[in-house]
Amino acid sequence: MSENILEEIFIKRSQQKKKTSPLNYKERWFVLTQEKIAYYDFDPDKKKRKGLRGSVDLEKIKCVETVQPEPNTPRERMYAFQIIYDEGPLYIFAKNEDVRAQWIKKLKEVSFNKDLMQKYHPCFWADGLWLCCQQEVKQAMGCKVLDGKNEKTIWPLPPQPPESSGPSVGMAVIAEYNYKPMTAQDLELIKDEQYTILEMSDTNWWRARDKYKEGYIPSNYVVAAESELERFWYSKNTNRSQAEKLLRTENKDGGFLVRDSSKAGKYTVSLFSKGGESGGSCRHYNICTTAQGQFYLAEKHPFTTIPELINYHQHNAAMVSRLKYIVSNRARPPSTAGLGYVWEIDPRDLTFIKELGTGQFGVVKYGKWQGQHDVAIKMIREGSMSEDDFIEEAKIMKLRHENLVQLYGVCTKTRPIYIVTEFLSNGCLLTYLREGLKQHPTTVQLLEMCKDVSEGMTYLESKQFIHRDLAARNCLVDGNGTVKVTDFGLSYVLDDEYTSSAGSKFPVRWSPPEVLLYCKFSSKSDIWAYVLMWEVYSLGRLPYERLNNTEIVEQVSRGLRLYRPQLANEKVYSIMTSCWLE
Ligand code: ADP
Ligand code: MG
């Protein structure tokens, strides 16, 4: 008889091999050997193993992974894992994360099926449905790619090299923002406190632990604890003009931040001092290094680390003023990918406050989720969208970027379905350009808007996602003037007038010749849609104003391009025209 590798009492979910067999959860005594994983009845009082109830041969196992808990899961069933073999999934619940991780690791080591799966279902099969992708066939192919699927090797997988900078499982992270749990599965984050990462299978929601509890946290709210510069005063990815914008908005004497210098590997302190004609000025000081590798702003005061240097100058002036007041690009927490770790939103949690407008799919309203979080709610008119495709794709895509309007979740259990997204208080970019700007915009402001859009679009391209309908009307502006792209998915629209290039609603003015002539969409056709940049610099004029759609198709194919708007200088205009090369 082979030796027992692991033994443990777990809760096991009934496998419901027949449609009529009941769903139940029973405690079983699990034993892992070199050949199989077997489970037994047991006598709880005498702590004795009894009759064998079932087993799975290790060579039949195709996949062992965690399973995400369902909403409102009782505590004892939070740590689920699945063993997939030819008879379907076997669901087992461990009492804590450590035990679960230990079993998964061991099982992966000892299983040796050559026919491993590429994809799996991260959620349960329940009531005739995969909860992750809503597919209704139990044998349906998984919807999530297994980590490490690109490696040719079979288990045991080689340990993944830790990503150069990002956190990894087991690592300590620091919260950059407070996070109030939105669902029972979430863990509260308190700014500057430390947490340990337990699981990262979902890129947006990591499982983490504080001193007392475990739960899901938004991954974009934390940074690796060990990275030296991730302090509140350090504004990552901030250039000179963005730093000035932040400092001026804050408008505090002695306001400062530290950012990457335009010279690679160097840092710059940007400092604002009040007074003067223009109401204040920004100065930028490079942090210098001595021959011994120490850092200084004033040569007489070198320090081994930048935090020490900043700390010193928070108390001692060496420049126009002391570093009095931290200005952070992280003052406002970013959007989370969803309202907590659930995707399906309960419509009873939504309050409707006012109507924002009507779009392609119906009415859009501003409202609150659970009485406190601002949201925009799209009520999808029946028949206007291929709903299943949308839901399916949105769930897998899980897009999250500062310049994309964040999708929070959906209400699909009632009709019409709702799509719930982040709310942007300055509304549609086109209207904002035409009438929303309070004073005449500076060209820097206009360029920032274009940059916002291009960063959102770069991210979409990196995810192999084609927008197909980029235009100022499909961008929104938040309370700070940041522009975000929305409505990525002409693909779900069911109205032919909109999707067919000959249709009356087709975005002809934003389309390149190859789309107009051959319907050839690509990330390149998205670039052509930087007609948007022309819209921005002309403050919301209609492109090719005097031409109708037929004339545009004809003339653009023959080489006609938009003229240079007054606010755009030659350099800016050359960027636009470079997007309209054939
Ligand atoms: P669709 O793309 O379905 O045609 P839109 O997204 O254009 O509909 O929505 C219609 C209008 O509602 C927009 O022009 C905008 O003013 C408003 N709106 C839509 N989404 C939001 C949001 N997330 N925040 C603020 N306003 C919004
Ligand atoms: Mg729209």
Coordinates of N, CA, C and O and ligand atoms in Angstrom, one line a residue, residues 355-366 375-380 384-385 405-406 420-431 469 472-478 486-488 493 498, ligand 1:
E355 N -31.8 61.6 -14.9 CA -31.5 61.1 -16.3 C -30.3 61.8 -16.9 O -30.3 63.1 -16.7
L356 N -29.4 61.1 -17.5 CA -28.2 61.8 -18.1 C -28.3 62.0 -19.6 O -27.8 62.9 -20.2
G357 N -29.1 61.1 -20.2 CA -29.2 61.2 -21.6 C -29.8 59.9 -22.2 O -30.0 59.0 -21.4
T358 N -29.9 59.9 -23.5 CA -30.4 58.7 -24.1 C -29.3 58.3 -25.2 O -28.9 59.2 -25.9
G359 N -28.9 57.1 -25.2 CA -27.9 56.7 -26.2 C -28.5 55.6 -27.1 O -29.7 55.3 -27.1
Q360 N -27.6 55.0 -27.8 CA -27.9 53.9 -28.7 C -28.7 52.8 -28.1 O -29.6 52.3 -28.7
F361 N -28.4 52.5 -26.8 CA -29.1 51.4 -26.2 C -30.2 51.8 -25.3 O -30.8 50.9 -24.6
G362 N -30.5 53.1 -25.1 CA -31.5 53.5 -24.3 C -31.1 54.5 -23.3 O -30.1 55.2 -23.5
V363 N -31.9 54.6 -22.2 CA -31.7 55.7 -21.3 C -30.5 55.4 -20.4 O -30.2 54.3 -20.0
V364 N -29.8 56.5 -20.1 CA -28.6 56.4 -19.1 C -29.0 57.3 -17.9 O -29.4 58.4 -18.1
K365 N -28.8 56.7 -16.7 CA -29.2 57.5 -15.5 C -28.0 57.6 -14.6 O -27.2 56.7 -14.5
Y366 N -28.0 58.6 -13.8 CA -27.0 58.8 -12.7 C -27.7 58.3 -11.5 O -28.9 58.5 -11.3
V375 N -22.7 56.1 -9.6 CA -22.6 55.2 -10.7 C -23.5 55.8 -11.9 O -24.4 56.6 -11.7
A376 N -23.1 55.3 -13.1 CA -24.0 55.6 -14.2 C -24.6 54.3 -14.6 O -24.0 53.2 -14.6
I377 N -25.9 54.3 -14.9 CA -26.6 53.0 -15.2 C -27.3 53.1 -16.6 O -28.0 54.0 -16.8
K378 N -26.8 52.2 -17.4 CA -27.4 52.1 -18.8 C -28.5 51.1 -18.8 O -28.2 49.9 -18.4
M379 N -29.7 51.5 -19.1 CA -30.8 50.6 -19.1 C -30.9 50.1 -20.6 O -31.3 50.9 -21.5
I380 N -30.6 48.9 -20.8 CA -30.5 48.4 -22.2 C -31.8 48.1 -22.8 O -32.5 47.1 -22.4
S384 N -31.8 45.8 -28.5 CA -30.8 46.8 -29.1 C -29.4 46.3 -29.0 O -28.5 46.8 -29.6
M385 N -29.2 45.2 -28.2 CA -27.8 44.7 -28.0 C -27.8 43.2 -27.9 O -28.7 42.6 -27.5
V405 N -13.5 54.3 -19.2 CA -14.7 54.4 -18.3 C -14.8 53.0 -17.7 O -15.0 52.0 -18.4
Q406 N -14.8 52.9 -16.4 CA -14.7 51.6 -15.8 C -16.1 50.9 -15.7 O -17.1 51.6 -15.3
V420 N -23.7 48.8 -15.4 CA -23.4 49.8 -14.4 C -21.9 50.2 -14.5 O -21.1 49.4 -14.5
T421 N -21.7 51.5 -14.7 CA -20.3 52.0 -14.9 C -20.0 53.1 -13.9 O -20.9 53.7 -13.3
E422 N -18.7 53.5 -13.9 CA -18.3 54.6 -13.3 C -19.0 55.9 -13.8 O -19.4 55.9 -15.0
F423 N -19.3 56.8 -12.9 CA -20.0 58.1 -13.3 C -19.0 59.2 -13.5 O -18.1 59.4 -12.6
L424 N -19.1 59.9 -14.6 CA -18.1 61.0 -14.8 C -18.9 62.3 -14.9 O -19.7 62.5 -15.8
S425 N -18.6 63.2 -13.9 CA -19.5 64.3 -13.7 C -19.5 65.4 -14.8 O -20.5 66.1 -14.9
N426 N -18.5 65.4 -15.6 CA -18.5 66.4 -16.7 C -19.1 65.9 -18.0 O -19.0 66.6 -19.0
G427 N -19.6 64.7 -18.0 CA -20.3 64.2 -19.1 C -19.5 64.0 -20.4 O -18.3 63.9 -20.4
C428 N -20.2 64.0 -21.5 CA -19.7 63.7 -22.8 C -18.7 64.7 -23.2 O -18.9 65.9 -23.1
L429 N -17.5 64.2 -23.8 CA -16.4 65.1 -24.2 C -16.9 66.1 -25.3 O -16.5 67.3 -25.3
L430 N -17.7 65.7 -26.2 CA -18.1 66.5 -27.3 C -18.9 67.8 -26.8 O -18.6 68.9 -27.1
T431 N -19.8 67.5 -25.9 CA -20.6 68.6 -25.3 C -19.6 69.5 -24.4 O -19.8 70.7 -24.4
D469 N -15.4 52.6 -32.6 CA -16.2 53.8 -32.7 C -15.6 54.9 -31.8 O -16.4 55.6 -31.0
A472 N -15.2 61.9 -30.2 CA -15.4 62.7 -29.0 C -16.7 62.4 -28.3 O -16.8 62.4 -27.0
R473 N -17.8 62.0 -29.0 CA -19.1 61.7 -28.4 C -19.0 60.4 -27.5 O -19.8 60.2 -26.7
N474 N -18.0 59.6 -27.8 CA -17.8 58.4 -27.0 C -16.7 58.5 -26.0 O -16.1 57.5 -25.5
C475 N -16.4 59.7 -25.6 CA -15.5 59.9 -24.4 C -16.2 60.7 -23.4 O -17.1 61.5 -23.7
L476 N -15.8 60.5 -22.1 CA -16.5 61.3 -21.0 C -15.4 62.0 -20.3 O -14.2 61.6 -20.3
V477 N -15.8 63.0 -19.5 CA -14.9 63.8 -18.8 C -15.2 63.8 -17.3 O -16.4 64.0 -16.9
D478 N -14.2 63.5 -16.5 CA -14.5 63.5 -15.0 C -14.4 64.8 -14.4 O -14.1 65.8 -15.0
T486 N -15.1 55.5 -23.7 CA -16.2 54.6 -23.3 C -16.8 54.0 -24.6 O -16.3 54.2 -25.7
D487 N -17.8 53.2 -24.4 CA -18.5 52.6 -25.5 C -17.6 51.8 -26.4 O -17.8 51.8 -27.6
F488 N -16.7 51.0 -25.8 CA -15.9 50.1 -26.6 C -16.7 48.9 -27.0 O -16.8 48.0 -26.3
V493 N -23.8 46.1 -30.9 CA -25.0 46.8 -31.4 C -25.7 46.0 -32.4 O -25.1 45.4 -33.3
Y498 N -26.3 51.4 -37.8 CA -25.1 51.8 -37.0 C -23.9 50.9 -37.4 O -22.8 51.4 -37.5
Ligands
ADP1 P1 -24.7 55.1 -26.0 O1 -23.2 55.0 -26.1 O2 -25.3 53.8 -25.5 O3 -25.3 55.6 -27.2 P2 -24.0 57.1 -24.2 O4 -23.0 56.4 -23.5 O5 -23.6 58.0 -25.3 O6 -25.0 56.1 -24.8 O7 -24.9 57.8 -23.1 C1 -25.8 58.9 -23.4 C2 -25.4 60.1 -22.6 O8 -25.4 59.8 -21.2 C3 -24.0 60.6 -22.9 O9 -23.9 61.5 -24.0 C4 -23.6 61.2 -21.6 O10 -24.0 62.6 -21.6 C5 -24.4 60.5 -20.6 N1 -23.5 59.5 -19.9 C6 -23.3 58.2 -20.3 N2 -22.5 57.5 -19.5 C7 -22.1 58.4 -18.6 C8 -21.3 58.3 -17.4 N3 -20.6 57.1 -17.1 N4 -21.1 59.4 -16.7 C9 -21.7 60.5 -17.0 N5 -22.5 60.7 -18.0 C10 -22.8 59.6 -18.8

